[in-house]
Coordinates of C-alpha atoms and ligand atoms in Angstrom, one line a residue:
M19 CA -0.2 16.5 30.3
N20 CA 0.6 14.5 26.8
E21 CA 3.8 14.8 26.2
V22 CA 4.6 17.2 23.0
I23 CA 6.9 16.9 20.3
E24 CA 7.2 19.5 17.7
A25 CA 8.7 19.2 13.9
E26 CA 8.9 20.6 10.8
V27 CA 7.5 18.0 8.9
L28 CA 5.6 15.0 10.4
I29 CA 6.0 12.0 8.2
I30 CA 3.7 8.7 9.3
G31 CA 4.8 5.7 7.8
C32 CA 8.4 5.1 5.9
G33 CA 8.2 3.0 2.9
I34 CA 10.0 4.4 -0.7
A35 CA 7.5 7.3 -0.1
G36 CA 7.8 8.5 3.1
A37 CA 11.7 7.7 2.9
A38 CA 12.0 9.9 -0.7
A39 CA 9.7 13.0 1.5
A40 CA 12.0 12.8 4.2
L41 CA 15.2 12.5 1.8
E42 CA 14.4 15.7 0.2
A43 CA 13.4 17.5 3.1
A44 CA 16.5 16.1 4.9
K45 CA 18.3 17.4 2.4
K46 CA 16.9 21.1 2.7
G47 CA 17.3 20.8 6.7
R48 CA 14.2 20.6 8.0
K49 CA 13.3 19.4 11.2
I50 CA 11.6 15.8 10.6
L51 CA 9.7 13.6 12.8
I52 CA 9.1 10.2 11.2
V53 CA 6.7 7.7 13.1
T54 CA 6.8 3.9 12.5
K55 CA 4.4 1.6 14.0
H56 CA 6.6 -1.6 13.9
P57 CA 9.5 -1.6 16.1
Q58 CA 11.6 -2.0 12.9
P59 CA 11.4 1.1 10.4
T60 CA 12.5 -0.9 7.3
E61 CA 9.0 -3.1 7.8
S62 CA 6.4 -1.6 5.2
N63 CA 4.9 -2.8 1.9
T64 CA 8.2 -1.4 0.1
F65 CA 10.5 -3.7 1.9
Y66 CA 8.2 -6.8 0.6
A67 CA 8.4 -5.3 -3.2
Q68 CA 9.8 -8.3 -5.1
G69 CA 9.2 -7.3 -8.6
G70 CA 11.1 -4.2 -9.2
I71 CA 11.0 -0.4 -10.3
V72 CA 9.4 0.9 -13.5
S73 CA 11.9 2.5 -15.2
L74 CA 12.8 3.1 -19.1
G75 CA 14.3 -0.1 -21.0
Q76 CA 16.0 0.0 -24.2
D77 CA 14.0 1.2 -27.0
D78 CA 11.4 2.6 -24.7
D79 CA 10.0 5.9 -24.5
P80 CA 7.9 7.9 -22.0
E81 CA 5.0 8.0 -24.6
L82 CA 4.5 4.1 -24.3
L83 CA 4.5 3.5 -20.9
K84 CA 2.1 6.2 -20.4
R85 CA 0.0 4.0 -23.1
D86 CA 0.8 1.1 -21.0
I87 CA -0.5 2.6 -17.8
I88 CA -3.6 4.0 -19.1
E89 CA -4.3 0.6 -20.8
T90 CA -3.9 -0.9 -17.8
G91 CA -5.3 1.3 -15.8
D92 CA -8.8 1.3 -18.1
G93 CA -9.2 4.8 -19.0
I94 CA -9.7 6.2 -16.3
N95 CA -6.2 7.4 -14.7
N96 CA -5.2 11.0 -14.5
P97 CA -3.4 12.0 -17.1
T98 CA -1.6 14.8 -15.7
A99 CA -0.3 12.6 -12.9
V100 CA 0.7 9.6 -15.2
Q101 CA 2.4 12.3 -17.4
I102 CA 4.6 13.7 -14.4
L103 CA 5.7 9.7 -13.8
V104 CA 6.4 8.8 -17.0
E105 CA 8.7 12.2 -17.5
E106 CA 10.0 12.5 -13.8
G107 CA 10.1 8.8 -12.6
K108 CA 13.4 7.6 -15.1
K109 CA 15.5 11.1 -13.3
L110 CA 14.4 10.2 -10.1
V111 CA 15.3 7.0 -10.2
D112 CA 18.5 7.6 -12.1
H113 CA 19.6 10.5 -9.3
I114 CA 18.2 9.2 -6.1
L115 CA 18.2 5.4 -6.3
I116 CA 21.5 5.0 -8.7
E117 CA 23.3 7.6 -7.7
E118 CA 22.6 8.8 -4.1
L119 CA 22.1 5.4 -2.5
Q120 CA 23.4 3.2 -4.8
V121 CA 21.1 1.1 -5.0
P122 CA 23.1 -2.1 -6.7
F123 CA 20.2 -2.7 -9.0
S124 CA 21.0 -6.4 -11.3
R125 CA 22.9 -6.2 -14.6
S126 CA 22.8 -8.4 -18.0
S127 CA 26.5 -7.6 -18.1
P128 CA 28.7 -5.3 -16.3
D129 CA 27.7 -2.2 -18.1
E130 CA 24.2 -2.7 -18.5
L131 CA 21.4 -2.9 -16.5
D132 CA 18.7 -6.0 -16.8
Y133 CA 14.7 -4.9 -17.1
A134 CA 12.7 -7.7 -16.5
Q135 CA 9.6 -8.0 -18.0
E136 CA 5.8 -7.8 -16.2
A137 CA 2.4 -8.1 -17.8
G138 CA 0.9 -5.1 -19.0
H139 CA 4.1 -3.4 -20.2
S140 CA 4.8 -3.8 -24.2
R141 CA 8.7 -3.4 -23.2
R142 CA 11.1 -4.8 -20.6
R143 CA 11.4 -1.5 -18.4
I144 CA 11.9 -3.2 -14.8
L145 CA 14.6 -2.6 -13.0
H146 CA 15.5 -5.1 -10.2
V147 CA 17.7 -6.2 -7.3
K148 CA 17.2 -10.2 -8.0
D149 CA 13.5 -10.3 -6.6
A150 CA 14.3 -8.0 -3.5
T151 CA 14.1 -4.9 -4.9
G152 CA 11.8 -3.1 -2.4
R153 CA 14.2 -4.5 0.6
T154 CA 17.3 -3.1 -0.8
I155 CA 15.8 0.5 -1.4
E156 CA 14.0 0.9 1.7
E157 CA 17.5 -0.5 3.3
R158 CA 19.2 1.6 1.8
F159 CA 17.0 4.6 2.0
L160 CA 16.9 4.0 6.0
Q161 CA 20.9 4.0 6.1
T162 CA 20.8 7.4 4.5
L163 CA 18.5 9.4 5.9
Q164 CA 20.2 7.8 9.9
Q165 CA 22.8 10.0 8.6
F166 CA 20.8 13.5 9.0
K167 CA 20.9 14.7 12.5
N168 CA 17.9 16.9 11.6
V169 CA 15.7 13.3 10.8
T170 CA 14.2 11.6 14.1
L171 CA 12.8 8.0 14.0
L172 CA 10.1 7.6 16.1
P173 CA 9.5 3.5 15.7
N174 CA 6.7 1.5 18.1
H175 CA 4.6 4.2 17.8
T176 CA 0.8 4.4 16.1
A177 CA -0.8 7.2 14.8
V178 CA -4.2 7.4 15.9
D179 CA -5.8 10.4 14.7
L180 CA -4.8 13.6 12.5
L181 CA -4.9 16.5 14.9
T182 CA -7.1 19.1 12.8
I183 CA -8.4 22.8 13.6
P184 CA -10.8 23.6 14.5
H185 CA -11.6 20.5 15.7
H186 CA -8.7 19.7 18.3
S187 CA -8.9 23.4 19.1
K188 CA -9.9 24.6 22.4
D189 CA -10.9 28.3 20.9
P190 CA -14.6 28.1 19.7
I191 CA -13.6 30.8 17.0
A192 CA -11.7 28.7 15.8
H193 CA -14.8 27.1 13.5
Y194 CA -14.7 30.0 11.4
R195 CA -11.2 29.1 10.3
E196 CA -10.8 26.9 7.4
P197 CA -9.5 23.5 8.6
E198 CA -6.1 22.5 8.6
C199 CA -4.1 19.8 9.7
I200 CA -1.8 20.4 12.6
G201 CA 0.2 17.3 13.6
A202 CA -1.5 13.8 14.6
Y203 CA -1.8 12.0 17.7
V204 CA 0.6 9.2 18.4
L205 CA 0.7 6.1 20.7
D206 CA 3.9 5.2 22.2
N207 CA 3.2 1.5 21.8
A208 CA 5.7 0.0 24.8
T209 CA 4.0 2.7 27.4
K210 CA 0.6 3.3 25.9
K211 CA 0.8 6.7 26.1
V212 CA -0.4 9.3 23.8
K213 CA 1.7 11.8 22.7
M214 CA 1.0 15.3 20.4
V215 CA 3.1 16.0 17.1
L216 CA 2.4 19.2 15.8
A217 CA 3.7 20.3 12.7
P218 CA 3.3 22.6 10.2
A219 CA 3.1 20.2 7.3
T220 CA 2.2 16.9 8.0
I221 CA 2.7 13.4 5.4
L222 CA 0.9 10.4 5.3
A223 CA 2.9 7.7 4.2
T224 CA 1.1 4.8 5.6
G225 CA 0.8 2.1 2.7
G226 CA -1.6 0.2 2.0
C227 CA -4.9 -2.0 3.5
G228 CA -4.7 -5.4 1.8
R229 CA -4.9 -6.6 5.4
V230 CA -8.8 -5.8 5.5
F231 CA -9.0 -9.3 3.2
L232 CA -8.7 -12.7 4.4
Y233 CA -5.8 -13.2 2.0
T234 CA -3.1 -10.8 1.0
S235 CA 0.2 -10.4 -0.3
N236 CA 0.8 -7.6 2.4
P237 CA 2.6 -7.4 5.8
E238 CA 0.6 -7.3 8.8
N239 CA 0.6 -3.9 9.4
S240 CA -1.2 -3.3 6.1
I241 CA -4.5 -2.0 7.7
G242 CA -5.2 0.9 6.3
D243 CA -4.6 3.5 8.6
G244 CA -4.3 6.7 6.6
Y245 CA -6.9 6.4 4.7
A246 CA -9.1 6.0 8.2
M247 CA -7.4 9.0 9.9
A248 CA -7.7 11.0 6.6
S249 CA -11.2 10.1 6.2
R250 CA -12.1 11.0 9.9
A251 CA -9.8 14.4 9.6
G252 CA -12.2 15.4 6.5
A253 CA -10.1 14.7 3.5
R254 CA -11.5 13.8 0.4
L255 CA -10.9 10.1 -0.3
V256 CA -11.9 8.6 -4.5
N257 CA -11.5 5.3 -6.0
M258 CA -11.3 3.2 -3.3
E259 CA -13.7 0.4 -4.9
Y260 CA -10.3 -0.3 -6.9
I261 CA -8.6 -3.0 -5.0
Q262 CA -6.2 -5.4 -6.9
F263 CA -5.9 -8.6 -6.4
H264 CA -2.4 -10.2 -7.3
P265 CA -3.0 -13.2 -9.2
T266 CA 0.0 -15.6 -7.3
S267 CA 0.5 -15.7 -3.7
L268 CA 1.5 -18.9 -2.5
F269 CA -0.8 -21.3 -1.1
H270 CA 1.0 -23.1 1.9
R271 CA -0.9 -23.9 5.3
D272 CA 1.9 -22.6 7.0
V273 CA 2.5 -19.3 5.1
D274 CA 0.7 -16.0 5.2
G275 CA 0.7 -13.7 2.4
F276 CA 4.2 -14.8 0.3
L277 CA 4.0 -12.9 -2.9
I278 CA 5.1 -14.9 -6.1
S279 CA 6.2 -12.2 -8.1
E280 CA 4.8 -11.6 -11.5
T281 CA 8.4 -11.4 -12.8
L282 CA 8.3 -15.1 -12.9
R283 CA 5.4 -15.2 -15.3
G284 CA 7.9 -12.4 -17.1
E285 CA 10.2 -15.1 -17.3
G286 CA 8.4 -17.3 -19.0
A287 CA 6.3 -19.3 -16.1
R288 CA 3.0 -20.4 -17.3
L289 CA 0.0 -21.2 -15.1
T290 CA -2.5 -24.7 -15.0
T291 CA -4.7 -26.3 -13.2
K292 CA -4.1 -28.8 -10.8
D293 CA -4.4 -31.5 -13.4
G294 CA -1.6 -29.5 -15.1
Q295 CA -3.9 -27.9 -17.9
L296 CA -2.7 -25.0 -19.2
F297 CA -5.6 -22.4 -19.0
M298 CA -4.9 -18.6 -19.5
H299 CA -5.3 -18.8 -23.6
K300 CA -8.5 -19.3 -23.0
Y301 CA -9.0 -16.0 -21.2
S302 CA -6.6 -13.6 -23.1
E303 CA -4.4 -13.6 -26.0
K304 CA -1.7 -12.1 -24.0
A305 CA -2.4 -15.2 -21.4
E306 CA 0.5 -15.0 -18.5
L307 CA 1.2 -12.0 -19.6
A308 CA -2.8 -10.3 -19.2
P309 CA -3.5 -7.4 -16.8
R310 CA -3.8 -9.0 -13.7
D311 CA -7.5 -8.4 -13.0
E312 CA -7.7 -10.6 -16.2
V313 CA -5.0 -13.2 -14.6
T314 CA -6.5 -13.2 -11.2
R315 CA -10.1 -13.8 -12.2
A316 CA -9.0 -16.5 -14.7
I317 CA -7.6 -18.3 -11.7
Y318 CA -11.0 -17.5 -9.8
E319 CA -12.7 -18.9 -12.1
E320 CA -10.7 -22.2 -13.0
M321 CA -10.4 -22.9 -8.9
I322 CA -14.1 -22.8 -8.7
N323 CA -14.3 -25.5 -12.2
T324 CA -11.6 -27.7 -10.6
N325 CA -13.6 -27.3 -7.3
S326 CA -9.3 -26.4 -6.0
N327 CA -7.9 -24.4 -4.0
Y328 CA -5.4 -23.8 -6.1
V329 CA -3.8 -23.5 -9.4
Y330 CA 0.0 -24.3 -10.3
L331 CA 2.6 -21.5 -11.5
D332 CA 5.1 -23.6 -13.6
L333 CA 8.5 -21.7 -14.1
A334 CA 10.9 -25.3 -14.0
S335 CA 9.4 -26.2 -17.1
Y336 CA 9.1 -23.0 -19.1
T337 CA 11.9 -21.0 -18.2
Q338 CA 15.5 -20.2 -19.6
V339 CA 16.9 -18.6 -16.6
D340 CA 18.9 -19.7 -13.4
I341 CA 16.1 -20.5 -11.2
P342 CA 18.2 -19.5 -8.2
K343 CA 20.4 -16.8 -8.9
R344 CA 17.5 -14.8 -10.3
F345 CA 14.7 -15.6 -7.8
P346 CA 16.9 -16.2 -4.5
T347 CA 14.2 -14.7 -2.3
I348 CA 11.5 -17.0 -3.7
Y349 CA 13.4 -20.4 -4.1
K350 CA 14.5 -20.4 -0.7
T351 CA 11.4 -19.6 1.0
C352 CA 9.6 -21.7 -1.3
L353 CA 12.4 -24.4 -0.5
Q354 CA 11.7 -24.0 3.3
Y355 CA 8.3 -25.2 2.9
G356 CA 9.0 -28.3 1.0
I357 CA 8.8 -26.8 -2.7
D358 CA 11.6 -26.9 -5.1
I359 CA 10.6 -24.6 -8.0
T360 CA 13.4 -25.8 -9.8
R361 CA 11.9 -29.2 -10.2
E362 CA 8.1 -28.5 -9.7
P363 CA 5.3 -26.0 -9.9
I364 CA 4.6 -23.4 -7.0
P365 CA 0.7 -24.0 -5.9
V366 CA -0.6 -20.2 -6.1
V367 CA -3.9 -18.4 -5.0
P368 CA -4.9 -14.8 -5.5
A369 CA -4.5 -12.2 -2.8
A370 CA -5.2 -8.7 -2.1
H371 CA -2.4 -6.7 -3.1
Y372 CA -3.0 -3.1 -3.5
C373 CA -5.6 -0.1 -3.5
C374 CA -5.8 2.1 -6.7
G375 CA -7.6 4.4 -4.9
G376 CA -7.0 6.4 -1.6
V377 CA -6.9 9.9 -0.1
L378 CA -7.0 12.8 -2.9
V379 CA -4.1 14.6 -3.7
D380 CA -2.4 17.1 -6.4
D381 CA 0.3 16.8 -8.2
W382 CA 2.5 17.9 -5.3
G383 CA 0.9 15.4 -3.3
R384 CA -1.5 17.8 -1.3
T385 CA -4.6 16.5 0.1
T386 CA -8.1 18.4 0.1
L387 CA -7.5 19.4 4.0
K388 CA -4.9 22.1 4.4
N389 CA -1.5 21.1 5.3
L390 CA -1.9 17.7 4.9
F391 CA 0.2 15.6 2.5
A392 CA -0.2 12.3 1.1
V393 CA 2.2 9.7 -0.9
G394 CA 2.5 6.3 -2.1
E395 CA -0.3 4.0 -2.3
V396 CA -2.7 5.7 0.9
S397 CA -2.7 8.1 -1.8
C398 CA -4.8 8.7 -5.0
T399 CA -2.8 11.0 -7.7
G400 CA -4.9 9.0 -10.6
V401 CA -1.9 7.4 -11.6
H402 CA -3.4 3.7 -11.6
G403 CA -7.2 4.8 -12.8
A404 CA -9.0 1.3 -12.1
N405 CA -6.0 -0.9 -12.2
R406 CA -2.2 -0.6 -11.6
L407 CA 0.5 -1.4 -14.0
A408 CA 3.1 -3.9 -12.2
S409 CA 6.2 -1.8 -10.8
T410 CA 4.8 1.7 -10.7
S411 CA 3.8 1.5 -7.4
L412 CA 7.6 2.2 -5.7
L413 CA 7.9 4.6 -9.0
E414 CA 4.9 6.5 -7.7
G415 CA 6.2 6.6 -4.0
L416 CA 9.7 8.1 -5.2
V417 CA 8.3 10.5 -7.2
W418 CA 5.4 12.0 -5.3
G419 CA 7.3 11.5 -1.9
T420 CA 10.0 13.6 -3.7
R421 CA 7.4 16.0 -5.1
A422 CA 5.6 16.9 -1.5
S423 CA 9.1 17.7 0.1
R424 CA 9.7 20.1 -2.7
Y425 CA 6.7 21.7 -2.2
I426 CA 7.0 22.0 1.6
N427 CA 10.9 23.2 1.5
E428 CA 9.3 26.1 -0.8
H429 CA 6.1 27.3 0.6
F430 CA 5.6 26.0 4.1
P431 CA 7.3 28.4 7.5
G432 CA 9.2 26.3 9.6
K433 CA 6.8 27.8 12.9
L434 CA 2.9 26.5 13.6
P435 CA 1.1 29.2 14.2
Y436 CA -0.4 27.4 16.9
Q437 CA 1.2 26.5 20.9
P438 CA 0.1 23.1 22.2
S439 CA -1.8 25.0 25.3
E440 CA -4.3 25.9 22.5
I441 CA -4.7 22.0 21.6
H442 CA -6.9 19.6 23.2
E443 CA -4.9 16.5 25.3
W444 CA -6.0 13.5 24.5
Y445 CA -8.5 12.5 26.8
Y446 CA -8.6 9.0 28.7
P447 CA -11.8 7.4 29.8
H448 CA -11.6 6.9 33.9
V449 CA -12.3 3.5 33.8
Q450 CA -10.0 1.7 31.2
E451 CA -10.8 -1.7 30.5
S452 CA -8.2 -4.0 29.3
I453 CA -8.2 -5.4 26.2
D454 CA -9.7 -9.2 25.6
P455 CA -7.6 -10.6 22.5
A456 CA -10.0 -13.0 21.7
L457 CA -12.7 -10.0 21.0
I458 CA -9.8 -8.2 18.9
H459 CA -9.4 -11.8 16.9
Q460 CA -12.9 -12.5 16.1
D461 CA -13.7 -8.9 15.3
W462 CA -10.6 -9.1 12.5
L463 CA -11.5 -12.3 11.4
T464 CA -15.4 -11.3 10.7
I465 CA -14.2 -7.9 8.7
R466 CA -11.5 -9.9 6.7
S467 CA -13.9 -13.1 5.8
T468 CA -16.5 -10.2 5.0
M469 CA -14.5 -8.3 2.7
W470 CA -13.0 -11.3 1.2
N471 CA -16.4 -13.2 0.4
Y472 CA -18.7 -10.2 -0.1
A473 CA -16.0 -7.1 -1.1
G474 CA -13.7 -9.5 -3.4
I475 CA -12.5 -10.6 -6.6
I476 CA -16.0 -10.8 -8.2
R477 CA -18.5 -8.5 -6.2
T478 CA -22.6 -8.3 -6.7
K479 CA -25.1 -5.8 -5.3
K480 CA -26.1 -8.5 -2.8
R481 CA -22.9 -9.3 -1.9
L482 CA -21.7 -5.8 -1.1
E483 CA -25.2 -4.9 0.4
R484 CA -24.6 -7.7 2.8
A485 CA -20.8 -6.5 3.7
Q486 CA -22.6 -2.9 4.6
A487 CA -25.0 -4.3 7.1
D488 CA -23.0 -6.9 8.4
L489 CA -19.5 -4.2 9.0
S490 CA -21.6 -1.0 10.2
Y491 CA -23.3 -3.4 13.0
L492 CA -19.8 -4.8 13.7
A493 CA -18.4 -0.9 13.5
H494 CA -20.9 0.0 16.1
R495 CA -19.6 -2.4 18.6
I496 CA -16.2 -1.8 17.8
Q497 CA -16.3 2.1 18.7
K498 CA -17.9 1.4 21.9
F499 CA -14.9 -1.3 22.4
Y500 CA -12.3 1.4 21.2
R501 CA -14.7 4.0 23.8
E502 CA -13.7 2.0 26.9
A503 CA -10.9 0.2 26.7
E504 CA -7.3 0.9 27.8
M505 CA -5.0 2.7 24.6
D506 CA -3.7 -0.3 22.9
P507 CA -2.1 -0.5 19.6
K508 CA -4.4 -3.3 18.8
I509 CA -7.5 -1.5 19.1
V510 CA -6.3 1.2 17.2
G511 CA -5.5 -0.9 14.3
L512 CA -9.0 -2.2 14.7
K513 CA -11.1 1.2 14.6
H514 CA -9.0 2.4 11.8
G515 CA -9.3 -1.2 9.8
I516 CA -13.1 -1.8 10.2
Q517 CA -13.5 2.1 8.9
V518 CA -11.3 1.2 5.8
A519 CA -13.8 -2.0 5.4
M520 CA -16.3 0.3 4.9
L521 CA -15.0 2.9 2.8
I522 CA -13.9 0.0 0.3
T523 CA -17.6 -1.6 0.3
A524 CA -19.2 2.1 0.2
A525 CA -17.0 3.0 -2.9
A526 CA -17.8 -0.7 -4.5
L527 CA -21.6 -0.3 -3.8
N528 CA -21.9 3.5 -5.1
N529 CA -20.0 2.4 -8.6
P530 CA -22.3 0.4 -10.7
L531 CA -20.0 0.3 -13.2
S532 CA -17.8 -3.2 -13.9
R533 CA -14.4 -2.0 -14.7
G534 CA -10.5 -2.9 -14.0
A535 CA -10.2 -4.1 -10.4
H536 CA -14.0 -3.3 -9.5
Y537 CA -15.3 -6.2 -10.8
I538 CA -19.1 -6.6 -10.7
R539 CA -20.8 -10.2 -12.4
N540 CA -23.2 -9.5 -14.8
S541 CA -24.8 -6.3 -14.1
S542 CA -26.0 -7.4 -11.1
F543 CA -27.1 -3.7 -10.0
Ligands
SIN8 C1 5.1 -8.5 -8.2 O1 6.5 -8.2 -8.0 O2 4.5 -9.3 -9.0 C2 4.9 -7.2 -7.6 C3 5.2 -6.1 -8.4 C4 4.0 -5.0 -8.1 O3 2.8 -5.6 -7.7 O4 3.9 -3.9 -9.0

């Protein structure tokens, strides 16, 4: 018999979007269960966000921000969603982050907040806590949530699949009902047992999928679980081809995906080739402050032209700021690897950073599957269009996390109309093979290098077709492996990962139009 947990709201993932949803529902006394994969619940994409969160700066207004978002998004943003973000964003930053959580945003004077600059923004409008903005926000959220008795955190548990009616119902008549989500199967990573979580409302807040690429700024867990589960459950996904590559992650043999924030360029840092030649002026009038996709492709091009694995980002020669004070995390981390950024340039390479598409949601975070919500990077509100404007993701998570729970607070009953006995239990095969780590390792390497080389920064039809063929062959093997193996977070992750890689590749192949973060070389279609 599976262990059954009942909640009023199940939230899978606890970055800013999941945490904001939890806080809003917790304040109304809802019984909330938050499931996180990592033993440490703060571990999320949010934790690693350095740059900041968009607010409105001086001589700024919502219309200007809207224009910047849509210009960067190449015009295919959802206008209603952008309007919601620019109208509600600053209010929620002030109310939740500054007043309730008391996030200590950096100040330019005791009375004034400091606003940073990033590419694509026509004003300085990014609030930050030095260069550890996401980490500070995440820690404050978790401290606050832990004070609510109606919030239960279930760390070290991996969501395996969404529970849906009719699919998981024992009642054959259920097939005639509208499909709906009623919770999820979650794997206890320690005991390897699957639990059934039943909830009238489920919120996916699982973050992004950068780890399906060989090089990424995302942490280890960002393998796109939410996209895979939502897709299997029948929810609609859109815009998965728009994978944003961050131009600058640290290039170093011993470092895996450490971001060098765009705010360094906002404070004057310039890009040079290995031989110290500036090059961004050749690609854009905005030079280092051009939108990320343009900077990324320029770097990629220069790396090829100069036969180099990296370019340099030179902050020391160009900035006016006190580097260790303004960028303490980046300064200390680079120093740890022998690079003193107050004196020398930083070797950088582009890395997969953000998925602009995802599970399609409406103004309230509702997906196309009844009772399933998605918030944050896993969702697609349409705010980002074909390319995300820097530092808008934390804001989108805050706004839609809050909105989803406002909707749930108002419209959802506390009780589920199903008994656990009506739902199929998790099935364990009779013979369960133990996991061979070498197989998992090699399968991930294949997924990641295939995605990087064939579905990465510059795509062609041939490359994408090759990716699709190779991935679908691998998907069959992984499916068989999954059916026969003992339950383990590693095999669950692999199953999610291959599916996400295939979703991205299929979306890219279905869209012959080069736009924003989906770049096709010379109309190769
Ligand atoms: C950065 O600090 O460069 C990342 C900000 C973002 O991706 O929004």
